[in-house]
Every structure is written in C-alpha cells, then in structure tokens.
Amino acid sequence: MTSLAHLATADGAATAATGVTAYAWLLVALPLLGAAVLLFGGRATDKWGPLFATAMSWAAFVVGFVVWLAMLGRDGEDRAAHLHLFNWVPAGSFNLDAGMLVDQLSVTFVLLVTFVGSLIHVYSIGYMEHDPDKRRFFAYLNLFVAAMLLLVLADSYLLLYVGWEGVGLASYLLIGFWNHNPAYATAANKAFVVNRVGDFGLSVGIMIMFAAFGTVTFAGVQQAAEGGAGEGVLTAIGLMLLLGACGKSAQFPLQSWLGDAMAGPTPVSALIHAATMVTAGVYLVVRSSFVFDHAPNAQLAVVIVGAITLIFGAIVGCAKDDIKKALAASTMSQIGYMMLAAGLGPVGYAFAIFHLLTHGFFKAGMFLGAGSVMHGMNDQVDMRRFGGLSGAMKITWITFGLGWLAILGVPPFSGFWSKDKIIEAAFIGEGWRPWVFGGAALIGAGITAFYMSRLFFMTFHGTKRWQTDGDDAVHPHESPRTMTIPMMVLAVGSGLLGLVLSLGGTFTHWLEPVVGGHEEGEHPVLPVWLLMTLTLLLVAGGVLLAWMRYWRDEVPQVQPTGSLATRAARRDLYQDDVNEGVFMRPGLHLTRALVFADTRGVDGGVGGLAALVGGTSSRLRRLQNGFARSYALTMLAGVVVILGAMWVIQ
Amino acid sequence: MPAMTVLSAPALATAFKPADVDYSAIAPMLIVIAGALIGVLVEAFAPRRHRHVIQVSLALVSLVAAFVVLVTVSADEAHRGGTLAQAVIIDGPALFLQGAILLMAALGVLTMAEKFGGQGADAFTPMGAAVPGSPHEAAALRAGLATSEVFPLTLFSVVGMLLFPAAGDLLTMFVALEVLSLPLYLLCGLARRRRLLSQEASLKYFLLGAFSSAFFLFGAALLYGYAGSLYLADIATAVRAANGALEGLLLPGVVLVLVGLLFKVGAVPFHSWTPDVYQGAPTPVTGFMAACTKVAAFGAILRVVYVGVEANRWDWRGGVIAVAALTMVVGAVLSVTQTDVKRLLAYSSIAHAGFILVAVLAFDRTGVSGTMFYLVAYGFTTIAGFAVVSLVRQGGSEASHLSQWAGLGRNHPVVAGVFAFLLLAFAGIPLTSGFAAKYAAFAPAISFGGRSGVALVIIGVLCSVITAFVYVRLIVLMYFTEPPAGEVVVAETASPFTTVAITIGTLVTLVLGILPAQVLDLAERSSQFLVK
Amino acid sequence: MSNPYVPLLFLLAIGGGFAVFSVGAAAVSGPKRYNRAKLDAYECGIEPTPQAAGGGRVPIKYYLTAMLFIIFDIESVFLYPFAVAFNQLGLFALVEMVLFILTVFVAYAYVWRRGGLEWD
C-alpha cells in the first residue's frame, strides 16, 4: 500500500475509491473479456461474437457513465479517486502497485473512448458484414478498447506503458487485418516499427524518472517535480515523453506512418487513427503537466512540434486525392493543434483536451462518412472519381457536412468552440512566441478550411465523375442503418458538443482540479474580437478558393502534374524520401550482401536504420566463420584484452 | 617461501573426521543421481521396446520428486547453510535456482520425449556412434533402434546444474561444471537429421568447453595461490584483508574464473560456440541447454561474484561491464542477419545473457532477485520456443530456414500464434514475462549500478529495440508473407508431451507477464547468499 | 636471487638447450641413408601391424577400451588410500566405498550389456 500512502500525501486530491468507483476495473475487464471470448472461443463464436463484443463495449460505456455520475455527485476537490488493484511488482526497493486513477481527465477519456468506440462497434456490424473474419476483427476492437482504457486509467507511467503497448499492438493487428494484401502488411509493419521508436523514448523517460525519483507513479513524480527536482532531469524526462507522444500521435518527425495506416478497415481508422489512440500523445503530455510546467525548454519543444505538424499536415492534406489519406493528414494537423495547446502550459491544457474531445466526434464521424462513401462506391478511395454524391447518399452527405462545418470552426459548431480557443491561447505570451505560434495556428485554420472544403466538394458536389455502366460501373447507394445511425449520433455531437460543453466554461472548470486553472488577466497580444474575425475571414477565404476550384470548375479525373509544391505535398513533403536518403541509402550500400526473403518488409527511415544495423551485422558475421580454432582464438584474444586492460587501468 | 610449506604433505596423524552431511539438503541432487543411475541400468537390462516409456517416466518422476523434496526442504530453515564440509552451500539463491532448473528440465524432458509416431524419440539418431550416412546407421534405423540414453544423460547433466550454483568452493564448482558439460557435449551430437552438422557442433562445443574449463582451472589455481584456500568464503576473507604478498594473483584469477563461467552463458567474446551449437544440436536439447545451462551458470556467476570476490569488485568490474555491453550489442546486431531460426534464437540468447549481466552488475540483493527472475522468465519462454521450432517441418525434417517460415500463420495459426507470443516475450513487450523480467533486471541496475548501470540499461533498451525489430520481422514473415512455392511446410501435430511443454512454457510466460508479483516476491525472499 | 623458482628456471633452460642442441647436431652432422626399415613406424622392434581400415585411423573401439581401462584404473586409485587408512575410517567410509564401487559397476553393467567388451 506504499504508493497509496504516497498519493495521499502527494496532492491530497486522490482519495481511495469507494462505491461504484471501486468497480472502475470493470471498464478494462469487460472489453478484455470480450476479446478473450472471441479469440479463444474460435469459430463457435462466429455467429454471436460481433454482437457480444459490441455489448461488452456498451457495457463499458455504462460503467464509465455511472462512474462519471458518481463523480459529479462529489465536490470538485474530492472528485479524483484512486483505485488500488493489486501489488504488481513488490520487489524491495522498486515496489509498485497496479492502480487506477479515476479523475476528471481520465473519465473524460473513458467516456470518449467507450462512447465513440461503441458507436464504431455498431457501425462495424454493418461495414464488416461480409468479411469472413469479422469475429477476429471484433476481438481486436475489444482488445483495443481495453488497452486504451488501461492507458488512460493507469495511475503510474509503467501501467500506462502497458496500455500504450497494448493499443500499439491492437492498432498493428487492425492495420494489417487484411494482410493478404502485402502493401497493407507493410503498412502495419511500418506503423509498428515507427511506434517502437516512440516507445523507446517513453521507456527511457520512465527509466530516468525511476533513476532520479525512485518512483514511477503519477503522484510520486508530481511530488518530486514540484519538490524541486533539477530542471535538467525534468527537461530530459519531458523530451523523452515528447518523443513517445510523437510516435503515438504521428507528430513531426515520426508522422510518416499515419498515412499508410489508412490501409486498415475504415472503422479502425475512425476509432484508432482519428478519435482515440492517436490522441494518446496529447493525453500523455497533459497528464505529465507537472513535468512540463517545470521544464520550460521541453514545453517549448512541445509547442514547436505541434506548430510544425499542424502546418505540415495541412499542406499534405491539400494535395491528397485518396479520401482517407486526406483525412489522415487532417488528423495529423488537428493533433498538431492539440499538441500546440498542450505545450502552452496551464493556459492551453484544458483546450487541448477540449479540442481532442470535439475532434474525436467530428473526425470519427467524417471517417465513418468516408467509409460509407467507399461502401457505396465499390471501395473506391480516389476523390477524383467521386463528385455529386450528395444526391445519392443524403444521410452521409448531411452528417459529413456537419463534421465539415465543425472542423472548419464555423460557429456554432463544435470546432469553433475548441479551435478558436487554441488560436487565442497561442497568441498569449511575450516576445516572438505569440506571433510565431499564433500565426501558425491562424494560417493553419485557413489551410484547413481549404483542404477540408476541397475534400467535401470533390466528394459530394460538382460533376459526377463516375459511371453507372461500363467497366468500372458503380451504383452509389446509402449504407444500412447500422452504419448511418452511428454517423448521425456523431454528427449531432459534431454539431452541439462544443456549444454545450463551453457554456459558462463548463468543461474547463471541470478539468481545472487536474490540469490547473488558467489565470485571468492573461490576454492575447491581439484583441479577441480581431482574432476571431481574422480566423473567420481566413476560413471563408479557404472555402471560397476550394469552391472555385473544385465545385465551380471541372475537376480532372486524372491527377494533373501540378506545381512543385503540389508534387511535394503529394509525396508527404518528401518525408519518406528524406528518410530514405539520410538513413536507407548509406545503409543499403552496406548491406548489398544481405539477401533476405523479406527485405521489402519495412520501408522508409525505419528500413534505413535497420539496414545500417544489418550492414554492421553482416560484417560482424564474418567473424563467425565456423572454425573452432578461430573461436578459440577469439576467446583467447578476449581474455588477453581484458587482462591487459585491467593491467593498464591498475 | 610460503609456497613450499603448502606443498609439504601434512602427516596422517590427525584423526579422520567424517564430514557431516545434511542428507535432506542435498536430497534433490541425490534423487536425480539415483534416477540417472537407474536409467543406465534400464539401458543395460530393460527390453528395447519398453525403454522409451521407462526412461521418460523415470526421468520425469525423479525430476518431479526432486522438486517436491526441494520444496519441502526449503520450508525448513534448519537445512540452510553449508554441508559436506562446506563444499555445498544450500541457501536462498541455490534453492530458487535449483527449483527452476528442475522444473525447466522436466519440460525439457517432455520435449525430448516427442516421438511423432515413430519408435523412439524423434529428435535423436538411432545410433550415435555410427558414421553419418554409413550402412551401420541405415541398419540401425531399419532395426528401429533408439538412443534412449539421452534421458539418463540429461539427468546427469541436471545433477551438475543443481550443484553448480550451490558450490561452496571452486573445486566443487569445477566438478559441477564438468558434470553438467560432458553429457551436454554428447547430447549435442545426437541429432537424427543433419548428422554432420550435429557432430560438428558436438566437437566444437567439447573443444571450446575444454578450453574454457582450462581458463576456469587456471583462475582457480591463481586464486588458491592468493588466498591459500579454494573456499569462496576464505577467498572473500582474504580479499577483504588484502594483505597477501601475492596481490598480483588476485585479479588474473578472478578474470580467468569468470571467463570460464561467462563461456557457459555465451557472453561475448566467449560466445562463438553458441550459434553453431544451438543450430547443430537436436532442437529439444538446444531448448534444454539454453534454459537450464544459463540458469546454472548464472547461479555460479552470482555466487562467485557476490560471495567470493565482491570486496574488490572495483578492480574487475570494468571488464565485466565491457563484456555485458559487448554481449548485448553483438547479440542484438548479429541477430539481424540470421537466416536460420535456431541461430536467430541463439543470438537472441546471447543478447539476453547480456541483459542478465546488467542485473548481476547491480551489486545489490535486488540485483540477485532480478537476475533470478529473468532466468526463470527467459528459461520457460525459451523451452517453449524451441519446442515450437521442432514442430515445424518440411519433408520430415525441421524447417529451420527463415524463408520456410513464410506464411506459416496462414496454415497453422495456433502454432504461429504461440510462437509470435513467445517472440513478443523475448522482445519484452508488456503483458509478457519478458517485460516484467527486463523491468526486474534493469531497475536494480539503475538504482544501484551507478552511472555505468544507467549506461548499460540504455544500451540494453536500445538493443531490445533492435531485437524487437528482428522478432517482429519474423512475425511479419509468418503472417503477412506468401508461403514459398514447392513442398509445403507443416507444423506436426504434437503428442501430449510437447503440447504440455509448450502450453506450460507459454502459460508461465503469460502469467509472469501479468502477475509477476508472486515469483518476484519469492526471488526477493531467496536472494540472500549464505557464506557458510 | 631469493626466489626459490630461479634455479628451476635455470634447469628448464639448460634442459631445453640440451634437447635442441642434440637434435640439431644430429640433423646437421649425421649421415642420411634411408631404407624401408628406417622409414617404418617403430613398434617396439617388431614388424609393424598393417594400417587400420578406413585411411589409417585407429578404430574407435580402441578408445572405448582405453576409457574403460581409465575408469577401473581410477577406481583402484581411490581404493588404495582407502585401504591404507581403513582402520581409522570405520564403517562410514566402508559404506561410502561400497556405494562408490556400486556406481562404477553400473557403468560396467551398461558397457557389458551394450556390447562394449566385445571386440569385432
């Protein structure tokens, strides 16, 4: 019970869980049970498995809802509860309990993950209806929900790491779900390996915490950080955590996997690669606010990463013709906004989470809409072959349109309430920072308006660029109810959630006990009304430009060559090429000799690093020549060197 | 002339005093020896067609009985301490490691017993002494002969392994080293298929093993010269007093003894035998060897380091730190280019030896418990892993080339799934024992290892990223790659023996990943070495 | 020159020098007239046996016999001091010795039953 005592003294906020909160472990257990039943039940569960998994996910939502209600019943200061699960690693000096921290932040995530997750389970029933392996699919979905809930409910970095790896694994399994297609398998592999780079950062960060503070619980680290730990240590921890966050949240420079991850089934893209998992990095930064608040340099790095990514993603989004990849670029960019907000410190934490929440709704809704379009168009993803679908798919058009208005930040839709606040917050500060970061956020809003409108118009408006007869005939039709109802629910969220939660600052007050309040009296360098007007003007400009080019004018069915900038953006601003040039080419030269069945398994920068290691490896391998005499000589040389070195040192 | 006084033989006048023997404390070893000797008699007198059944049951019964006795004995504190004139020291670490060895050896025997519907153990040649491809061999095969000697040989080896971490003096330790090694040399040469590779492995292992034994002996002699005694306790006293005239003998002695032991765990640069031997040896033997030898040898290293020469660790620590770093890096980097699954696992075992050394170098009780936990976690995973390797066949012989594993997940999802899980455990992914083990091993290094400990841990984490890449590539190969054209690679339907071994190994891997508390706690409680 | 090992080193040097000198002197000064008998392997002055089968290697059975000899040889090595000190050692040592011999006989039984003592 050491860590429990720790918590109590640390901030006085987390009290032992009682009542329904004591059953919070069910949140993880229920979906896990679902996954286990479906995976081990085998073919016997084929028939009712998907329904069972969906029920488990809804059950988790109900538990989360009840826990939330119970929390509302308590006063602001008493709302955080700590649930001790079991003594996890009880070995002397590194005692660690597994426990859950049920506070405002984690409950927000629990509600988001279980609600959106459950809707996507329902949607998948329709979407995956004809897939022979759908049982496995639902098992993985449940596994994902369980891991994600563990991630957000963990009370220590180590337990969070378990959930972190769990969602990575589930995402890997789901991206590669249609693994009969080698390209998809490659994408899965790339996602996994890039994520390992991020995970490496997280694990080193945890190790530094352990080395410096002797504890890895949130409460313990908070106590240490606030109790005057060295800024150098905190900066190191912060940078390592940021590296982890970059991997998971597809932030610069580890963003290259998200586009490829769109190979997975669309519900997966909606749940994991838009609404929940990719936001785990933001969660990590906000949860570690106590570290970043005391390490200004690491905090600055977070802002920079966020600003770069939001512009980067927006530019890439302008050039993509694949509807899912364009949405992925947009996700990257929106998470850039959240990262930026999270890096601003107490001013921004609440808005980061707020935007995360609204984004979860409208982006998931749009992904489901994209899936619905693909469903009706024979799995076509090229937007140049869409156009004028608004008539054929009314519900999809309206729900998608609501999401579009939300992401644009048009009042009174959700995005307006969250994104505008981030732009305002970015303009707070002194010196060059507000101008650079605020400017980036402002310009990003304009570009976002352009590419999202481009996407929307190319898909639903303008001329029809598809045939109902001939070789590639398609017959667009509205999707079944199981798919449209979740879309409608999410569309309602896209429309209203922001307004409801920001009335009287409800949401920011709600989060205040966890992330700290934003002090009154800090004002942006420009007046708020001016910022709002500027934003809306830029958005209107973006929409207008898109309208002229993609609705009014004819959209060519074949991709035009385009300017240099367009070509660069199409190729993800040469990210893979940079990776290839810097890491892979030199590595490849080293590994000419390396013949392996699966060299194409991993591409990009990851393959480059691997190739470098592989090159060293094949050189070292020559030492292993199979002659016992050489081996004996190696041993002898080793002994002589060690003895000699000791002699010299003495 | 101190040397001369030692050399002059003392008169026989002193009355003979029989050493007092705590028979209960050494009962587990006695039971296994008895099992082995009875096994030899079974070979001599039992009719050929019953031998397999008798030998397997005998081996299992003696191992399990020894384990039960061990558990009973360990409950009674009275049996702790030195016995047999301090030649054997039964303390927490010794009991813990002996228990681990017995359980893993039982799993190893189960995998060796696999017949795949044949007449004898499938992995072993019908006649070990026959020249490969000779008429003798063919005749033996036709006659349905079987080398059921492998089971007594395994038991003999287990005896050595049980004694190794419990040895109180360097001579006993050397005897244990030889007792565990000699049967292993033989076992390595008994593979049924690819006989030449197997015999080569056996010979290499023997030659290099003898070479390393010489290092150990030489080191022991130097330490004897330094301390005037072979007892680790006396050596420790002498090191602490540090007033010997022969101070120059200490450091070379320590280094050479450690070289002999590091050879057994496959630490770089004494690792060269590992890939060749792991590849050539019959797969179940490889699994047994990889798991149990490592446990025993690390037990011995712990005892030498923590009991014997801990006091002057600042003098020799640097060398072992270098070895640990080198071991992790070379093991991880070389595993990248392997094309044979057994060699791949061999390099992975080298890297794991490096990870364990990191825990050893913490010089704290938690380092001992971390090492012991890692050994248990790694051992069970390894035995199960090699058992799975032995199932995957093409045209009747093992398909150990990686390209043959392509697409295995399509045809045999369960086998491939289990193997993928075990690989994830090797990679140290959470919810597998590998993660808990890495945590248990690295945490003490960070807390007590000083700056070098932190550096080693960072190298270790980097190396685990490299090895994770290797394992993931193999998983990708199994699931996402088209199977090669031509003869189909199949996973044999295993008999209950192998199935039980794989199931237990996998379950332990899973349970230790989710709830490591019990075993960690046990390791923690058993981490105190006794000097006498 | 207080170190007791210095004379030993001298002896070693003188011995080595003598050996090198004798062999070298014979090689330099001796007459070289070869015939069949001189080039043959020397086997205690009698006619050498024909080459063993399989390319001049000694059959493995030879080693088997040699090893069996060593086992029983070592047994007697242990028996000798036991016999000398039998009076002082008493019953305990007798039991130990019987166990030891029994162990060796297990190996003997194995060799005998598996045909290790037959030469053909």
PDB file of C-alpha atoms in Angstrom, chain B residues 364-499:
ATOM      1  CA  ASP B 364      22.638  -5.438  -4.598  1.00  0.00           C
ATOM      2  CA  ARG B 365      20.193  -8.000  -3.310  1.00  0.00           C
ATOM      3  CA  THR B 366      17.641  -6.755  -5.785  1.00  0.00           C
ATOM      4  CA  GLY B 367      20.183  -7.456  -8.500  1.00  0.00           C
ATOM      5  CA  VAL B 368      20.238 -11.079  -7.382  1.00  0.00           C
ATOM      6  CA  SER B 369      16.484 -11.347  -7.393  1.00  0.00           C
ATOM      7  CA  GLY B 370      16.254  -9.559 -10.729  1.00  0.00           C
ATOM      8  CA  THR B 371      18.740 -11.981 -12.239  1.00  0.00           C
ATOM      9  CA  MET B 372      16.899 -14.972 -10.876  1.00  0.00           C
ATOM     10  CA  PHE B 373      13.534 -13.739 -12.065  1.00  0.00           C
ATOM     11  CA  TYR B 374      14.909 -13.047 -15.512  1.00  0.00           C
ATOM     12  CA  LEU B 375      16.375 -16.535 -15.688  1.00  0.00           C
ATOM     13  CA  VAL B 376      13.042 -18.126 -14.840  1.00  0.00           C
ATOM     14  CA  ALA B 377      11.122 -15.963 -17.284  1.00  0.00           C
ATOM     15  CA  TYR B 378      13.594 -16.475 -20.091  1.00  0.00           C
ATOM     16  CA  GLY B 379      14.003 -20.204 -19.452  1.00  0.00           C
ATOM     17  CA  PHE B 380      10.351 -21.127 -19.770  1.00  0.00           C
ATOM     18  CA  THR B 381       9.886 -18.978 -22.850  1.00  0.00           C
ATOM     19  CA  THR B 382      12.958 -20.482 -24.484  1.00  0.00           C
ATOM     20  CA  ILE B 383      11.990 -24.096 -23.906  1.00  0.00           C
ATOM     21  CA  ALA B 384       8.561 -23.460 -25.362  1.00  0.00           C
ATOM     22  CA  GLY B 385      10.115 -21.556 -28.255  1.00  0.00           C
ATOM     23  CA  PHE B 386      12.466 -24.332 -29.257  1.00  0.00           C
ATOM     24  CA  ALA B 387       9.685 -26.862 -28.824  1.00  0.00           C
ATOM     25  CA  VAL B 388       7.653 -24.917 -31.375  1.00  0.00           C
ATOM     26  CA  VAL B 389      10.662 -24.832 -33.702  1.00  0.00           C
ATOM     27  CA  SER B 390      10.866 -28.616 -33.506  1.00  0.00           C
ATOM     28  CA  LEU B 391       7.269 -28.887 -34.707  1.00  0.00           C
ATOM     29  CA  VAL B 392       7.710 -27.007 -37.952  1.00  0.00           C
ATOM     30  CA  ARG B 393       8.701 -29.478 -40.621  1.00  0.00           C
ATOM     31  CA  GLN B 394       9.263 -29.746 -44.301  1.00  0.00           C
ATOM     32  CA  GLY B 395       9.578 -33.154 -45.865  1.00  0.00           C
ATOM     33  CA  GLY B 396      10.063 -34.819 -42.487  1.00  0.00           C
ATOM     34  CA  SER B 397      12.936 -32.700 -41.256  1.00  0.00           C
ATOM     35  CA  GLU B 398      12.924 -29.447 -39.401  1.00  0.00           C
ATOM     36  CA  ALA B 399      12.319 -26.369 -41.480  1.00  0.00           C
ATOM     37  CA  SER B 400      14.664 -24.064 -39.672  1.00  0.00           C
ATOM     38  CA  HIS B 401      15.448 -21.690 -42.539  1.00  0.00           C
ATOM     39  CA  LEU B 402      13.529 -18.464 -42.114  1.00  0.00           C
ATOM     40  CA  SER B 403      12.224 -18.470 -45.665  1.00  0.00           C
ATOM     41  CA  GLN B 404      10.462 -21.719 -44.861  1.00  0.00           C
ATOM     42  CA  TRP B 405       8.524 -19.995 -42.106  1.00  0.00           C
ATOM     43  CA  ALA B 406       6.903 -17.590 -44.520  1.00  0.00           C
ATOM     44  CA  GLY B 407       3.165 -17.822 -44.394  1.00  0.00           C
ATOM     45  CA  LEU B 408       3.115 -20.291 -41.529  1.00  0.00           C
ATOM     46  CA  GLY B 409       0.417 -18.214 -39.863  1.00  0.00           C
ATOM     47  CA  ARG B 410      -1.942 -18.929 -42.722  1.00  0.00           C
ATOM     48  CA  ASN B 411      -1.834 -22.674 -42.460  1.00  0.00           C
ATOM     49  CA  HIS B 412      -1.129 -23.109 -38.775  1.00  0.00           C
ATOM     50  CA  PRO B 413      -2.498 -20.124 -36.928  1.00  0.00           C
ATOM     51  CA  VAL B 414      -2.207 -21.682 -33.484  1.00  0.00           C
ATOM     52  CA  VAL B 415       1.427 -22.727 -33.771  1.00  0.00           C
ATOM     53  CA  ALA B 416       2.390 -19.453 -35.383  1.00  0.00           C
ATOM     54  CA  GLY B 417       0.355 -17.544 -32.814  1.00  0.00           C
ATOM     55  CA  VAL B 418       2.077 -19.229 -29.904  1.00  0.00           C
ATOM     56  CA  PHE B 419       5.452 -18.608 -31.467  1.00  0.00           C
ATOM     57  CA  ALA B 420       4.593 -14.981 -32.131  1.00  0.00           C
ATOM     58  CA  PHE B 421       3.599 -14.590 -28.498  1.00  0.00           C
ATOM     59  CA  LEU B 422       6.872 -16.126 -27.340  1.00  0.00           C
ATOM     60  CA  LEU B 423       8.781 -13.815 -29.673  1.00  0.00           C
ATOM     61  CA  LEU B 424       6.959 -10.843 -28.196  1.00  0.00           C
ATOM     62  CA  ALA B 425       8.066 -12.091 -24.791  1.00  0.00           C
ATOM     63  CA  PHE B 426      11.675 -12.203 -25.997  1.00  0.00           C
ATOM     64  CA  ALA B 427      11.203  -8.665 -27.225  1.00  0.00           C
ATOM     65  CA  GLY B 428       9.994  -7.595 -23.794  1.00  0.00           C
ATOM     66  CA  ILE B 429       6.549  -6.360 -24.802  1.00  0.00           C
ATOM     67  CA  PRO B 430       4.286  -5.694 -21.792  1.00  0.00           C
ATOM     68  CA  LEU B 431       1.930  -8.403 -20.621  1.00  0.00           C
ATOM     69  CA  THR B 432       4.593 -10.999 -21.293  1.00  0.00           C
ATOM     70  CA  SER B 433       7.145 -12.260 -18.818  1.00  0.00           C
ATOM     71  CA  GLY B 434       9.863 -10.604 -20.904  1.00  0.00           C
ATOM     72  CA  PHE B 435       8.657  -7.173 -19.896  1.00  0.00           C
ATOM     73  CA  ALA B 436       8.468  -7.946 -16.197  1.00  0.00           C
ATOM     74  CA  ALA B 437      11.881  -9.592 -16.408  1.00  0.00           C
ATOM     75  CA  LYS B 438      13.506  -6.658 -18.150  1.00  0.00           C
ATOM     76  CA  TYR B 439      11.998  -4.378 -15.554  1.00  0.00           C
ATOM     77  CA  ALA B 440      13.233  -6.563 -12.717  1.00  0.00           C
ATOM     78  CA  ALA B 441      16.692  -6.748 -14.248  1.00  0.00           C
ATOM     79  CA  PHE B 442      17.130  -3.122 -15.232  1.00  0.00           C
ATOM     80  CA  ALA B 443      15.604  -1.435 -12.196  1.00  0.00           C
ATOM     81  CA  PRO B 444      18.323  -2.542  -9.750  1.00  0.00           C
ATOM     82  CA  ALA B 445      20.990  -1.578 -12.279  1.00  0.00           C
ATOM     83  CA  ILE B 446      19.584   1.930 -12.369  1.00  0.00           C
ATOM     84  CA  SER B 447      19.186   2.162  -8.618  1.00  0.00           C
ATOM     85  CA  PHE B 448      22.469   0.665  -7.531  1.00  0.00           C
ATOM     86  CA  GLY B 449      24.672   0.381 -10.601  1.00  0.00           C
ATOM     87  CA  GLY B 450      25.756   3.991 -10.605  1.00  0.00           C
ATOM     88  CA  ARG B 451      26.490   5.733 -13.859  1.00  0.00           C
ATOM     89  CA  SER B 452      27.716   2.603 -15.578  1.00  0.00           C
ATOM     90  CA  GLY B 453      24.486   0.863 -14.574  1.00  0.00           C
ATOM     91  CA  VAL B 454      22.397   3.549 -16.237  1.00  0.00           C
ATOM     92  CA  ALA B 455      24.607   3.438 -19.323  1.00  0.00           C
ATOM     93  CA  LEU B 456      24.242  -0.339 -19.519  1.00  0.00           C
ATOM     94  CA  VAL B 457      20.485  -0.058 -19.199  1.00  0.00           C
ATOM     95  CA  ILE B 458      20.327   2.448 -22.022  1.00  0.00           C
ATOM     96  CA  ILE B 459      22.422   0.150 -24.197  1.00  0.00           C
ATOM     97  CA  GLY B 460      20.126  -2.673 -23.135  1.00  0.00           C
ATOM     98  CA  VAL B 461      16.991  -0.809 -24.123  1.00  0.00           C
ATOM     99  CA  LEU B 462      18.491   0.159 -27.475  1.00  0.00           C
ATOM    100  CA  CYS B 463      19.461  -3.434 -28.080  1.00  0.00           C
ATOM    101  CA  SER B 464      15.985  -4.617 -27.189  1.00  0.00           C
ATOM    102  CA  VAL B 465      14.650  -2.260 -29.832  1.00  0.00           C
ATOM    103  CA  ILE B 466      16.962  -3.911 -32.366  1.00  0.00           C
ATOM    104  CA  THR B 467      15.962  -7.395 -31.314  1.00  0.00           C
ATOM    105  CA  ALA B 468      12.304  -6.389 -31.260  1.00  0.00           C
ATOM    106  CA  PHE B 469      12.707  -5.476 -34.896  1.00  0.00           C
ATOM    107  CA  VAL B 470      14.100  -8.930 -35.610  1.00  0.00           C
ATOM    108  CA  TYR B 471      11.246 -10.678 -33.850  1.00  0.00           C
ATOM    109  CA  VAL B 472       8.615  -8.509 -35.471  1.00  0.00           C
ATOM    110  CA  ARG B 473      10.112  -9.260 -38.846  1.00  0.00           C
ATOM    111  CA  LEU B 474       9.736 -12.933 -38.120  1.00  0.00           C
ATOM    112  CA  ILE B 475       6.123 -12.402 -37.079  1.00  0.00           C
ATOM    113  CA  VAL B 476       5.506 -10.467 -40.273  1.00  0.00           C
ATOM    114  CA  LEU B 477       7.102 -13.274 -42.198  1.00  0.00           C
ATOM    115  CA  MET B 478       4.784 -15.805 -40.604  1.00  0.00           C
ATOM    116  CA  TYR B 479       1.606 -13.829 -41.085  1.00  0.00           C
ATOM    117  CA  PHE B 480       1.969 -11.409 -43.937  1.00  0.00           C
ATOM    118  CA  THR B 481       4.170 -13.144 -46.463  1.00  0.00           C
ATOM    119  CA  GLU B 482       3.145 -15.597 -49.127  1.00  0.00           C
ATOM    120  CA  PRO B 483       4.264 -19.152 -48.372  1.00  0.00           C
ATOM    121  CA  PRO B 484       7.069 -20.289 -50.678  1.00  0.00           C
ATOM    122  CA  ALA B 485       6.110 -22.453 -53.602  1.00  0.00           C
ATOM    123  CA  GLY B 486       7.103 -26.094 -53.586  1.00  0.00           C
ATOM    124  CA  GLU B 487       6.866 -28.522 -50.757  1.00  0.00           C
ATOM    125  CA  VAL B 488       4.558 -27.373 -48.034  1.00  0.00           C
ATOM    126  CA  VAL B 489       5.892 -26.548 -44.607  1.00  0.00           C
ATOM    127  CA  VAL B 490       3.729 -28.119 -41.965  1.00  0.00           C
ATOM    128  CA  ALA B 491       3.534 -27.993 -38.224  1.00  0.00           C
ATOM    129  CA  GLU B 492       3.396 -31.556 -36.980  1.00  0.00           C
ATOM    130  CA  THR B 493       0.625 -32.498 -34.664  1.00  0.00           C
ATOM    131  CA  ALA B 494       2.429 -32.742 -31.379  1.00  0.00           C
ATOM    132  CA  SER B 495       1.960 -35.548 -28.911  1.00  0.00           C
ATOM    133  CA  PRO B 496       0.731 -34.657 -25.419  1.00  0.00           C
ATOM    134  CA  PHE B 497       4.373 -34.434 -24.291  1.00  0.00           C
ATOM    135  CA  THR B 498       5.309 -31.480 -26.455  1.00  0.00           C
ATOM    136  CA  THR B 499       1.871 -29.963 -26.176  1.00  0.00           C
TER     137      THR B 499
END
